[in-house]
């Protein structure tokens, strides 16, 4: 049902053609050349480089513990699949609330600063899963994590579109997705093996440190802290 609704909404979207760009035209149509052009475009703007690093590092600290570690924690504490379902539902409710908030609020001031803080807040939520012994507490932590993830996802997409040359939006977006969602599954076996060897607490704490490092990178970059979203014309 949701896929059908999404299809209707996508059909209603109208995208203006990007402005002509000689470099983009010369790049050719191969995936490798598009990737190289995307990397060059990111490297050419310091704020884009920092933003992609923040996205990649923050995702490294969040993906493994949430997608793999949380399942192992729920099983170890006897919450079962029902408990895990409540936690995932809490996360989804938080993400949905963030989307609704941004829809009602509209343009968010100091978006770059907010995005830079998101990995740190996400790190705190990741750590909370392993130190909260009861299911209701874990669900509450998941709601907070969903709020942060929903806000971060929306701001990432909006900032990338604002800061990127329109002719390179597809290439830059693909590079950002590669370093975040594309690389994330590589951490799953490592997370599972580490939890099996040392237990969940050290792994979650280490992942929290990784995610927090993403926040440090973002907050240390004045260009990202000062980045703003595009204003609506008129």
PDB file of C-alpha atoms in Angstrom:
ATOM      1  CA  UNK A   1       0.000   0.000   0.000  1.00  0.00           C
ATOM      2  CA  UNK A   2       2.751   2.444   0.968  1.00  0.00           C
ATOM      3  CA  UNK A   3       4.663   1.624  -2.222  1.00  0.00           C
ATOM      4  CA  UNK A   4       1.566   2.486  -4.255  1.00  0.00           C
ATOM      5  CA  UNK A   5       1.220   5.824  -2.445  1.00  0.00           C
ATOM      6  CA  UNK A   6       4.925   6.505  -3.009  1.00  0.00           C
ATOM      7  CA  UNK A   7       4.532   5.814  -6.725  1.00  0.00           C
ATOM      8  CA  UNK A   8       1.681   8.325  -7.001  1.00  0.00           C
ATOM      9  CA  UNK A   9       3.724  10.962  -5.176  1.00  0.00           C
ATOM     10  CA  UNK A  10       6.790  10.342  -7.343  1.00  0.00           C
ATOM     11  CA  UNK A  11       4.719  10.675 -10.503  1.00  0.00           C
ATOM     12  CA  UNK A  12       3.590  14.086  -9.269  1.00  0.00           C
ATOM     13  CA  UNK A  13       7.163  15.341  -8.801  1.00  0.00           C
ATOM     14  CA  UNK A  14       8.454  17.663 -11.487  1.00  0.00           C
ATOM     15  CA  UNK A  15      12.212  18.174 -11.668  1.00  0.00           C
ATOM     16  CA  UNK A  16      13.679  21.009 -13.697  1.00  0.00           C
ATOM     17  CA  UNK A  17      16.524  20.045 -16.037  1.00  0.00           C
ATOM     18  CA  UNK A  18      19.956  20.825 -14.585  1.00  0.00           C
ATOM     19  CA  UNK A  19      21.930  23.687 -16.085  1.00  0.00           C
ATOM     20  CA  UNK A  20      24.399  22.692 -18.783  1.00  0.00           C
ATOM     21  CA  UNK A  21      27.900  21.934 -17.605  1.00  0.00           C
ATOM     22  CA  UNK A  22      30.775  21.218 -19.982  1.00  0.00           C
ATOM     23  CA  UNK A  23      32.664  19.031 -17.510  1.00  0.00           C
ATOM     24  CA  UNK A  24      29.594  16.912 -16.825  1.00  0.00           C
ATOM     25  CA  UNK A  25      29.009  16.495 -20.550  1.00  0.00           C
ATOM     26  CA  UNK A  26      32.603  15.389 -21.116  1.00  0.00           C
ATOM     27  CA  UNK A  27      32.489  12.912 -18.244  1.00  0.00           C
ATOM     28  CA  UNK A  28      30.775  10.253 -20.341  1.00  0.00           C
ATOM     29  CA  UNK A  29      28.173   7.815 -19.135  1.00  0.00           C
ATOM     30  CA  UNK A  30      30.118   5.136 -17.285  1.00  0.00           C
ATOM     31  CA  UNK A  31      29.548   4.555 -13.593  1.00  0.00           C
ATOM     32  CA  UNK A  32      33.258   4.876 -12.859  1.00  0.00           C
ATOM     33  CA  UNK A  33      33.508   8.284 -14.535  1.00  0.00           C
ATOM     34  CA  UNK A  34      30.393   9.473 -12.749  1.00  0.00           C
ATOM     35  CA  UNK A  35      31.898   8.365  -9.433  1.00  0.00           C
ATOM     36  CA  UNK A  36      35.146  10.167 -10.165  1.00  0.00           C
ATOM     37  CA  UNK A  37      33.288  13.334 -11.140  1.00  0.00           C
ATOM     38  CA  UNK A  38      31.258  13.142  -7.947  1.00  0.00           C
ATOM     39  CA  UNK A  39      34.402  12.778  -5.844  1.00  0.00           C
ATOM     40  CA  UNK A  40      36.016  15.705  -7.649  1.00  0.00           C
ATOM     41  CA  UNK A  41      32.990  17.878  -7.055  1.00  0.00           C
ATOM     42  CA  UNK A  42      33.012  17.004  -3.347  1.00  0.00           C
ATOM     43  CA  UNK A  43      36.759  17.577  -3.048  1.00  0.00           C
ATOM     44  CA  UNK A  44      36.371  20.945  -4.754  1.00  0.00           C
ATOM     45  CA  UNK A  45      34.216  22.265  -1.906  1.00  0.00           C
ATOM     46  CA  UNK A  46      35.521  21.907   1.638  1.00  0.00           C
ATOM     47  CA  UNK A  47      32.072  22.084   3.217  1.00  0.00           C
ATOM     48  CA  UNK A  48      30.872  19.185   1.053  1.00  0.00           C
ATOM     49  CA  UNK A  49      33.929  17.138   1.988  1.00  0.00           C
ATOM     50  CA  UNK A  50      33.259  17.668   5.685  1.00  0.00           C
ATOM     51  CA  UNK A  51      29.560  16.871   5.307  1.00  0.00           C
ATOM     52  CA  UNK A  52      30.254  13.570   3.530  1.00  0.00           C
ATOM     53  CA  UNK A  53      32.843  12.633   6.185  1.00  0.00           C
ATOM     54  CA  UNK A  54      30.328  13.379   8.945  1.00  0.00           C
ATOM     55  CA  UNK A  55      27.701  11.250   7.197  1.00  0.00           C
ATOM     56  CA  UNK A  56      30.097   8.341   6.636  1.00  0.00           C
ATOM     57  CA  UNK A  57      31.615   8.319  10.132  1.00  0.00           C
ATOM     58  CA  UNK A  58      28.278   8.761  11.883  1.00  0.00           C
ATOM     59  CA  UNK A  59      26.763   5.900   9.897  1.00  0.00           C
ATOM     60  CA  UNK A  60      29.712   3.638  10.771  1.00  0.00           C
ATOM     61  CA  UNK A  61      29.019   4.133  14.463  1.00  0.00           C
ATOM     62  CA  UNK A  62      25.257   3.672  14.188  1.00  0.00           C
ATOM     63  CA  UNK A  63      24.529   1.016  11.571  1.00  0.00           C
ATOM     64  CA  UNK A  64      26.199  -2.046  13.091  1.00  0.00           C
ATOM     65  CA  UNK A  65      24.894  -1.684  16.663  1.00  0.00           C
ATOM     66  CA  UNK A  66      21.373  -0.807  15.567  1.00  0.00           C
ATOM     67  CA  UNK A  67      20.933  -3.315  12.743  1.00  0.00           C
ATOM     68  CA  UNK A  68      22.832  -6.235  14.293  1.00  0.00           C
ATOM     69  CA  UNK A  69      23.708  -5.473  17.906  1.00  0.00           C
ATOM     70  CA  UNK A  70      20.188  -4.539  18.923  1.00  0.00           C
ATOM     71  CA  UNK A  71      18.867  -7.918  17.808  1.00  0.00           C
ATOM     72  CA  UNK A  72      21.499  -9.693  19.915  1.00  0.00           C
ATOM     73  CA  UNK A  73      20.787  -7.487  22.944  1.00  0.00           C
ATOM     74  CA  UNK A  74      17.038  -8.124  22.683  1.00  0.00           C
ATOM     75  CA  UNK A  75      17.619 -11.881  22.450  1.00  0.00           C
ATOM     76  CA  UNK A  76      20.030 -11.869  25.386  1.00  0.00           C
ATOM     77  CA  UNK A  77      17.558 -10.044  27.623  1.00  0.00           C
ATOM     78  CA  UNK A  78      14.642 -12.265  26.689  1.00  0.00           C
ATOM     79  CA  UNK A  79      12.595  -9.573  24.988  1.00  0.00           C
ATOM     80  CA  UNK A  80      12.048 -11.792  21.965  1.00  0.00           C
ATOM     81  CA  UNK A  81      10.800 -10.746  18.578  1.00  0.00           C
ATOM     82  CA  UNK A  82       7.869  -8.857  20.087  1.00  0.00           C
ATOM     83  CA  UNK A  83      10.217  -6.707  22.160  1.00  0.00           C
ATOM     84  CA  UNK A  84      12.435  -6.084  19.166  1.00  0.00           C
ATOM     85  CA  UNK A  85       9.348  -5.099  17.184  1.00  0.00           C
ATOM     86  CA  UNK A  86       8.421  -2.538  19.833  1.00  0.00           C
ATOM     87  CA  UNK A  87      11.923  -1.061  19.700  1.00  0.00           C
ATOM     88  CA  UNK A  88      11.935  -0.821  15.904  1.00  0.00           C
ATOM     89  CA  UNK A  89       8.436   0.673  15.998  1.00  0.00           C
ATOM     90  CA  UNK A  90       9.650   3.259  18.499  1.00  0.00           C
ATOM     91  CA  UNK A  91      12.492   4.151  16.175  1.00  0.00           C
ATOM     92  CA  UNK A  92      10.083   4.493  13.255  1.00  0.00           C
ATOM     93  CA  UNK A  93       7.728   6.641  15.331  1.00  0.00           C
ATOM     94  CA  UNK A  94      10.609   8.952  16.246  1.00  0.00           C
ATOM     95  CA  UNK A  95      11.730   9.253  12.627  1.00  0.00           C
ATOM     96  CA  UNK A  96       8.155   9.961  11.528  1.00  0.00           C
ATOM     97  CA  UNK A  97       7.787  12.609  14.217  1.00  0.00           C
ATOM     98  CA  UNK A  98      10.982  14.294  12.996  1.00  0.00           C
ATOM     99  CA  UNK A  99       9.650  14.349   9.435  1.00  0.00           C
ATOM    100  CA  UNK A 100       6.332  15.792  10.600  1.00  0.00           C
ATOM    101  CA  UNK A 101       8.123  18.408  12.682  1.00  0.00           C
ATOM    102  CA  UNK A 102      10.246  19.510   9.738  1.00  0.00           C
ATOM    103  CA  UNK A 103       7.166  19.606   7.498  1.00  0.00           C
ATOM    104  CA  UNK A 104       5.335  21.887   9.925  1.00  0.00           C
ATOM    105  CA  UNK A 105       8.386  23.939  10.870  1.00  0.00           C
ATOM    106  CA  UNK A 106       9.618  24.397   7.325  1.00  0.00           C
ATOM    107  CA  UNK A 107      13.109  25.761   6.853  1.00  0.00           C
ATOM    108  CA  UNK A 108      15.382  25.005   9.815  1.00  0.00           C
ATOM    109  CA  UNK A 109      17.858  27.769  10.702  1.00  0.00           C
ATOM    110  CA  UNK A 110      21.504  26.852  11.307  1.00  0.00           C
ATOM    111  CA  UNK A 111      20.968  23.554   9.530  1.00  0.00           C
ATOM    112  CA  UNK A 112      24.706  22.850   9.230  1.00  0.00           C
ATOM    113  CA  UNK A 113      25.209  23.173  12.973  1.00  0.00           C
ATOM    114  CA  UNK A 114      22.199  20.948  13.664  1.00  0.00           C
ATOM    115  CA  UNK A 115      23.510  18.316  11.257  1.00  0.00           C
ATOM    116  CA  UNK A 116      26.960  18.431  12.857  1.00  0.00           C
ATOM    117  CA  UNK A 117      25.396  17.710  16.263  1.00  0.00           C
ATOM    118  CA  UNK A 118      23.279  14.781  15.050  1.00  0.00           C
ATOM    119  CA  UNK A 119      26.050  12.106  15.182  1.00  0.00           C
ATOM    120  CA  UNK A 120      26.766  13.001  18.803  1.00  0.00           C
ATOM    121  CA  UNK A 121      23.104  12.726  19.774  1.00  0.00           C
ATOM    122  CA  UNK A 122      22.843   9.493  17.808  1.00  0.00           C
ATOM    123  CA  UNK A 123      25.889   8.193  19.672  1.00  0.00           C
ATOM    124  CA  UNK A 124      24.166   8.786  22.994  1.00  0.00           C
ATOM    125  CA  UNK A 125      21.106   6.888  21.756  1.00  0.00           C
ATOM    126  CA  UNK A 126      23.279   3.961  20.616  1.00  0.00           C
ATOM    127  CA  UNK A 127      24.913   3.760  24.041  1.00  0.00           C
ATOM    128  CA  UNK A 128      21.533   3.889  25.738  1.00  0.00           C
ATOM    129  CA  UNK A 129      20.366   0.606  24.209  1.00  0.00           C
ATOM    130  CA  UNK A 130      22.926  -1.491  26.037  1.00  0.00           C
ATOM    131  CA  UNK A 131      22.650   0.283  29.393  1.00  0.00           C
ATOM    132  CA  UNK A 132      18.840   0.328  29.665  1.00  0.00           C
ATOM    133  CA  UNK A 133      17.807  -2.992  31.261  1.00  0.00           C
ATOM    134  CA  UNK A 134      14.024  -2.812  30.701  1.00  0.00           C
ATOM    135  CA  UNK A 135      12.070  -2.886  27.461  1.00  0.00           C
ATOM    136  CA  UNK A 136      10.080   0.367  27.978  1.00  0.00           C
ATOM    137  CA  UNK A 137      13.340   2.219  28.504  1.00  0.00           C
ATOM    138  CA  UNK A 138      14.799   0.705  25.349  1.00  0.00           C
ATOM    139  CA  UNK A 139      11.706   1.774  23.385  1.00  0.00           C
ATOM    140  CA  UNK A 140      12.062   5.320  24.726  1.00  0.00           C
ATOM    141  CA  UNK A 141      15.714   5.362  23.658  1.00  0.00           C
ATOM    142  CA  UNK A 142      14.661   4.102  20.233  1.00  0.00           C
ATOM    143  CA  UNK A 143      12.189   6.980  19.891  1.00  0.00           C
ATOM    144  CA  UNK A 144      14.985   9.453  20.623  1.00  0.00           C
ATOM    145  CA  UNK A 145      17.264   7.659  18.173  1.00  0.00           C
ATOM    146  CA  UNK A 146      14.552   7.813  15.513  1.00  0.00           C
ATOM    147  CA  UNK A 147      14.087  11.545  16.072  1.00  0.00           C
ATOM    148  CA  UNK A 148      17.807  12.135  15.595  1.00  0.00           C
ATOM    149  CA  UNK A 149      18.047   9.818  12.579  1.00  0.00           C
ATOM    150  CA  UNK A 150      14.998  11.387  10.931  1.00  0.00           C
ATOM    151  CA  UNK A 151      16.351  14.889  11.465  1.00  0.00           C
ATOM    152  CA  UNK A 152      19.815  13.884  10.282  1.00  0.00           C
ATOM    153  CA  UNK A 153      18.535  12.171   7.142  1.00  0.00           C
ATOM    154  CA  UNK A 154      16.405  15.135   6.126  1.00  0.00           C
ATOM    155  CA  UNK A 155      19.160  17.661   6.806  1.00  0.00           C
ATOM    156  CA  UNK A 156      21.767  15.583   4.954  1.00  0.00           C
ATOM    157  CA  UNK A 157      19.679  15.468   1.804  1.00  0.00           C
ATOM    158  CA  UNK A 158      18.715  19.124   1.993  1.00  0.00           C
ATOM    159  CA  UNK A 159      22.275  20.329   2.653  1.00  0.00           C
ATOM    160  CA  UNK A 160      23.691  18.203  -0.142  1.00  0.00           C
ATOM    161  CA  UNK A 161      21.186  19.705  -2.567  1.00  0.00           C
ATOM    162  CA  UNK A 162      21.878  23.230  -1.327  1.00  0.00           C
ATOM    163  CA  UNK A 163      25.675  23.002  -1.385  1.00  0.00           C
ATOM    164  CA  UNK A 164      26.136  21.007  -4.600  1.00  0.00           C
ATOM    165  CA  UNK A 165      26.375  22.339  -8.120  1.00  0.00           C
ATOM    166  CA  UNK A 166      22.989  21.367  -9.668  1.00  0.00           C
ATOM    167  CA  UNK A 167      24.749  19.625 -12.567  1.00  0.00           C
ATOM    168  CA  UNK A 168      26.407  17.231 -10.095  1.00  0.00           C
ATOM    169  CA  UNK A 169      23.544  16.515  -7.701  1.00  0.00           C
ATOM    170  CA  UNK A 170      23.153  12.910  -8.854  1.00  0.00           C
ATOM    171  CA  UNK A 171      26.876  12.173  -8.694  1.00  0.00           C
ATOM    172  CA  UNK A 172      27.408  13.771  -5.275  1.00  0.00           C
ATOM    173  CA  UNK A 173      24.286  12.135  -3.852  1.00  0.00           C
ATOM    174  CA  UNK A 174      25.471   8.761  -5.116  1.00  0.00           C
ATOM    175  CA  UNK A 175      28.893   9.212  -3.508  1.00  0.00           C
ATOM    176  CA  UNK A 176      27.268  10.151  -0.190  1.00  0.00           C
ATOM    177  CA  UNK A 177      24.988   7.103  -0.392  1.00  0.00           C
ATOM    178  CA  UNK A 178      27.948   4.862  -1.201  1.00  0.00           C
ATOM    179  CA  UNK A 179      29.916   5.990   1.837  1.00  0.00           C
ATOM    180  CA  UNK A 180      26.895   5.699   4.126  1.00  0.00           C
ATOM    181  CA  UNK A 181      24.315   3.079   3.117  1.00  0.00           C
ATOM    182  CA  UNK A 182      26.549   1.271   0.630  1.00  0.00           C
ATOM    183  CA  UNK A 183      29.381   0.560   3.046  1.00  0.00           C
ATOM    184  CA  UNK A 184      27.208  -0.049   6.113  1.00  0.00           C
ATOM    185  CA  UNK A 185      26.662  -3.814   5.546  1.00  0.00           C
ATOM    186  CA  UNK A 186      30.429  -4.337   5.728  1.00  0.00           C
ATOM    187  CA  UNK A 187      30.295  -3.555   9.446  1.00  0.00           C
ATOM    188  CA  UNK A 188      27.606  -6.143  10.211  1.00  0.00           C
ATOM    189  CA  UNK A 189      29.846  -9.258  10.401  1.00  0.00           C
ATOM    190  CA  UNK A 190      32.412  -7.317  12.419  1.00  0.00           C
ATOM    191  CA  UNK A 191      29.775  -6.112  14.874  1.00  0.00           C
ATOM    192  CA  UNK A 192      28.348  -9.597  15.355  1.00  0.00           C
ATOM    193  CA  UNK A 193      31.781 -11.160  15.836  1.00  0.00           C
ATOM    194  CA  UNK A 194      32.846  -8.460  18.290  1.00  0.00           C
ATOM    195  CA  UNK A 195      29.692  -8.854  20.387  1.00  0.00           C
ATOM    196  CA  UNK A 196      30.212 -12.613  20.394  1.00  0.00           C
ATOM    197  CA  UNK A 197      33.782 -12.167  21.640  1.00  0.00           C
ATOM    198  CA  UNK A 198      33.445  -9.322  24.155  1.00  0.00           C
ATOM    199  CA  UNK A 199      29.735  -8.826  24.760  1.00  0.00           C
ATOM    200  CA  UNK A 200      27.515  -5.940  23.714  1.00  0.00           C
ATOM    201  CA  UNK A 201      28.641  -3.227  26.155  1.00  0.00           C
ATOM    202  CA  UNK A 202      32.221  -2.687  24.850  1.00  0.00           C
ATOM    203  CA  UNK A 203      31.058  -2.839  21.236  1.00  0.00           C
ATOM    204  CA  UNK A 204      28.280  -0.315  21.784  1.00  0.00           C
ATOM    205  CA  UNK A 205      30.639   2.016  23.657  1.00  0.00           C
ATOM    206  CA  UNK A 206      33.210   1.775  20.851  1.00  0.00           C
ATOM    207  CA  UNK A 207      30.502   2.469  18.271  1.00  0.00           C
ATOM    208  CA  UNK A 208      29.374   5.449  20.318  1.00  0.00           C
ATOM    209  CA  UNK A 209      32.921   6.810  20.177  1.00  0.00           C
ATOM    210  CA  UNK A 210      32.988   6.382  16.401  1.00  0.00           C
ATOM    211  CA  UNK A 211      29.670   8.192  15.941  1.00  0.00           C
ATOM    212  CA  UNK A 212      30.762  10.947  18.314  1.00  0.00           C
ATOM    213  CA  UNK A 213      33.905  11.390  16.220  1.00  0.00           C
ATOM    214  CA  UNK A 214      31.662  12.326  13.316  1.00  0.00           C
ATOM    215  CA  UNK A 215      30.117  15.075  15.432  1.00  0.00           C
ATOM    216  CA  UNK A 216      33.576  16.342  16.406  1.00  0.00           C
ATOM    217  CA  UNK A 217      34.594  16.538  12.736  1.00  0.00           C
ATOM    218  CA  UNK A 218      31.462  18.518  11.877  1.00  0.00           C
ATOM    219  CA  UNK A 219      31.640  20.888  14.832  1.00  0.00           C
ATOM    220  CA  UNK A 220      35.318  21.568  14.152  1.00  0.00           C
ATOM    221  CA  UNK A 221      34.526  22.814  10.631  1.00  0.00           C
ATOM    222  CA  UNK A 222      33.284  26.441  10.586  1.00  0.00           C
ATOM    223  CA  UNK A 223      32.086  26.058   6.985  1.00  0.00           C
ATOM    224  CA  UNK A 224      29.627  23.314   7.976  1.00  0.00           C
ATOM    225  CA  UNK A 225      28.548  25.036  11.175  1.00  0.00           C
ATOM    226  CA  UNK A 226      27.615  28.142   9.159  1.00  0.00           C
ATOM    227  CA  UNK A 227      25.900  26.244   6.317  1.00  0.00           C
ATOM    228  CA  UNK A 228      22.274  27.181   5.740  1.00  0.00           C
ATOM    229  CA  UNK A 229      19.501  25.694   3.640  1.00  0.00           C
ATOM    230  CA  UNK A 230      18.321  27.443   0.503  1.00  0.00           C
ATOM    231  CA  UNK A 231      15.504  29.909   0.987  1.00  0.00           C
ATOM    232  CA  UNK A 232      12.271  29.558  -0.934  1.00  0.00           C
ATOM    233  CA  UNK A 233      11.959  32.114  -3.712  1.00  0.00           C
ATOM    234  CA  UNK A 234       9.577  34.902  -2.936  1.00  0.00           C
TER     235      UNK A 234
END
